[in-house]
């Protein structure tokens, strides 16, 4: 499965993990020729796809469609 980023903006995320987990993440990222941030993003998207988890479709605001 290949994943490519399509988002136009990114947001900062901060969390803590054990040194061993960080080292394992670094090894995984190196294996995939990715940064650690890109690897986390890839892992989340891959997990979501396997589990059938999707984001809800954003509802369009009433006033965004202009009448001719």
Tab-separated table of C-alpha atoms in Angstrom:
chain	number	residue	atom	x	y	z
A	1	UNK	CA	0.000	0.000	0.000
A	2	UNK	CA	1.388	3.377	-0.975
A	3	UNK	CA	0.355	6.581	0.720
A	4	UNK	CA	0.916	10.088	-0.559
A	5	UNK	CA	0.105	13.281	1.301
A	6	UNK	CA	-2.626	15.394	-0.272
A	7	UNK	CA	-3.269	17.924	2.468
A	8	UNK	CA	-2.374	21.545	1.791
A	9	UNK	CA	-1.505	22.418	5.404
A	10	UNK	CA	-0.001	20.572	8.300
A	11	UNK	CA	-0.512	21.110	12.008
A	12	UNK	CA	1.939	20.499	14.836
A	13	UNK	CA	1.399	17.434	17.025
A	14	UNK	CA	3.330	16.621	20.170
A	15	UNK	CA	3.296	13.428	22.210
A	16	UNK	CA	5.615	11.422	24.404
A	17	UNK	CA	6.916	7.895	23.844
A	18	UNK	CA	9.563	5.682	25.353
A	19	UNK	CA	13.096	5.939	23.985
A	20	UNK	CA	12.739	2.380	22.660
A	21	UNK	CA	9.576	3.256	20.738
A	22	UNK	CA	11.238	6.359	19.320
A	23	UNK	CA	14.219	4.281	18.207
A	24	UNK	CA	11.890	1.738	16.596
A	25	UNK	CA	10.018	4.559	14.827
A	26	UNK	CA	13.323	5.940	13.552
A	27	UNK	CA	14.294	2.507	12.201
A	28	UNK	CA	10.907	2.087	10.506
A	29	UNK	CA	11.175	5.549	8.957
A	30	UNK	CA	14.700	4.854	7.739
A	31	UNK	CA	13.554	1.553	6.218
A	32	UNK	CA	10.792	3.398	4.305
A	33	UNK	CA	13.031	6.368	3.405
A	34	UNK	CA	10.721	8.720	5.296
A	35	UNK	CA	10.984	11.222	8.114
A	36	UNK	CA	9.614	10.102	11.461
A	37	UNK	CA	6.668	12.502	11.082
A	38	UNK	CA	5.895	11.094	7.640
A	39	UNK	CA	6.162	7.560	9.027
A	40	UNK	CA	3.650	8.284	11.804
A	41	UNK	CA	1.268	9.795	9.256
A	42	UNK	CA	1.698	6.779	6.979
A	43	UNK	CA	1.089	4.370	9.872
A	44	UNK	CA	-2.089	6.161	10.948
A	45	UNK	CA	-3.492	6.224	7.401
A	46	UNK	CA	-2.551	2.590	6.797
A	47	UNK	CA	-4.144	1.477	10.064
A	48	UNK	CA	-7.300	3.467	9.326
A	49	UNK	CA	-7.573	1.959	5.829
A	50	UNK	CA	-7.154	-1.596	7.132
A	51	UNK	CA	-9.753	-0.996	9.865
A	52	UNK	CA	-12.182	0.787	7.528
A	53	UNK	CA	-11.979	4.024	9.484
A	54	UNK	CA	-12.710	7.172	7.467
A	55	UNK	CA	-13.163	10.836	8.225
A	56	UNK	CA	-16.727	12.134	8.018
A	57	UNK	CA	-17.471	14.185	4.909
A	58	UNK	CA	-17.615	17.890	5.753
A	59	UNK	CA	-21.067	19.386	5.306
A	60	UNK	CA	-21.289	22.328	2.932
A	61	UNK	CA	-22.478	25.574	4.463
A	62	UNK	CA	-25.831	26.834	3.176
A	63	UNK	CA	-24.430	30.140	1.943
A	64	UNK	CA	-21.468	28.772	0.007
A	65	UNK	CA	-23.431	28.022	-3.175
A	66	UNK	CA	-24.238	31.109	-5.200
A	67	UNK	CA	-27.372	31.187	-7.306
A	68	UNK	CA	-26.983	32.475	-10.888
